[in-house]
Amino acid sequence: RILASIDHPSVISFKAAFIDAPTSSLCLVMEYADNGDVFQKITNYQKKETYIKEKKIWYVFIQIVRGLRAFHIRKILHRDMKSANIFLFQDMQAKLGDLNVSKIVKKGLSYTQTGTPYYASPEVWKDMPYDGKSDIWSLGCVLYEMCALVPPFRAYDMQGLYKKVVKGKYPRIPEHFSQEMATVIKFMLQSAPSYRPNCDQILSLPIIESLSKKFYPDEKI
């Protein structure tokens, strides 16, 4: 129902649903992304020992912020933002998908611990109430990963990962990436949710507005 309620060019579209009689399973028919997902791309670049071009990263990122905004204005939390849930098409169009743990928040905050540990926000790790700013943290982790080809917070066990995430300190992205890229990542990876931007604030950043005009020259502002 959540997926069917969102019709946005940066969100994987829902086509149909049916019950598979032999297994009584609910089956969803989704839009087909013919170029895999961002996690697959990152894995390929790791094997090639080269980095994704910054322009491509910005292009994907802006689309996903727009897609995430479509969730948040409907008071829907994605709750599992990660590179494997960003789907790609041959023209590098990117769409946000996999809404297995999405939730409509009626009272503004949610408490359930969900998502993937590498991308989970400090408030989720600490079992605190969270809102859309938790998705923003996760998106910051994804943006970092597209640049560095590894997540910003890594450890050998869950306790170690918890400590790193809560501290919010991570290595800088490779030096050849712009200061603007590093700044946007830092803006999203703030330990305190109140300091993180929302989707509209990200889209209104000068670097994002400038790139959006280049990427979408025919779009009315």
C-alpha angles and dihedrals in degrees: 000000000000093000094045090052093061120075106176133137091233097050123077106251126236115232108176146330132217141165116248100224100209094052100023086229123154108236124197124202110212137185109274117241106205098195103055123236138301094259090058090050091050090051090051092051090049089055091048090047092227135110132247112255112259093233090058091049092052090048093053093041096054091051092051093048087054091049093048090049088058087059097045097049086057090050091247120142116208093204096186106062107163139137092260089060095057109087126203137209129204092264089053091255106156128208133185116234149148103083098179093131101029117132137195107228112213099176099037101254136066130202107188115114108232140141135062117313097231091057101034116121124240091253091055091048089051093048090241126145113273141186139185091313087073089063088050091056090050091049089052088055090051093049090050091049092052088056103038096029088229131073117265094240119048134161142158094249142016094260091054091047091050092054093049095047094048091050090049095212120138139162117272116259115258112297096244091069116092126261088241090061092049090047095051090050091049090048091058098039096064112140092220110067092214090065094053119094124242121232094268091052091051092049091050094054109118094240091050094046091049093049092044090058089053095045095042106029093159095051118111113237 
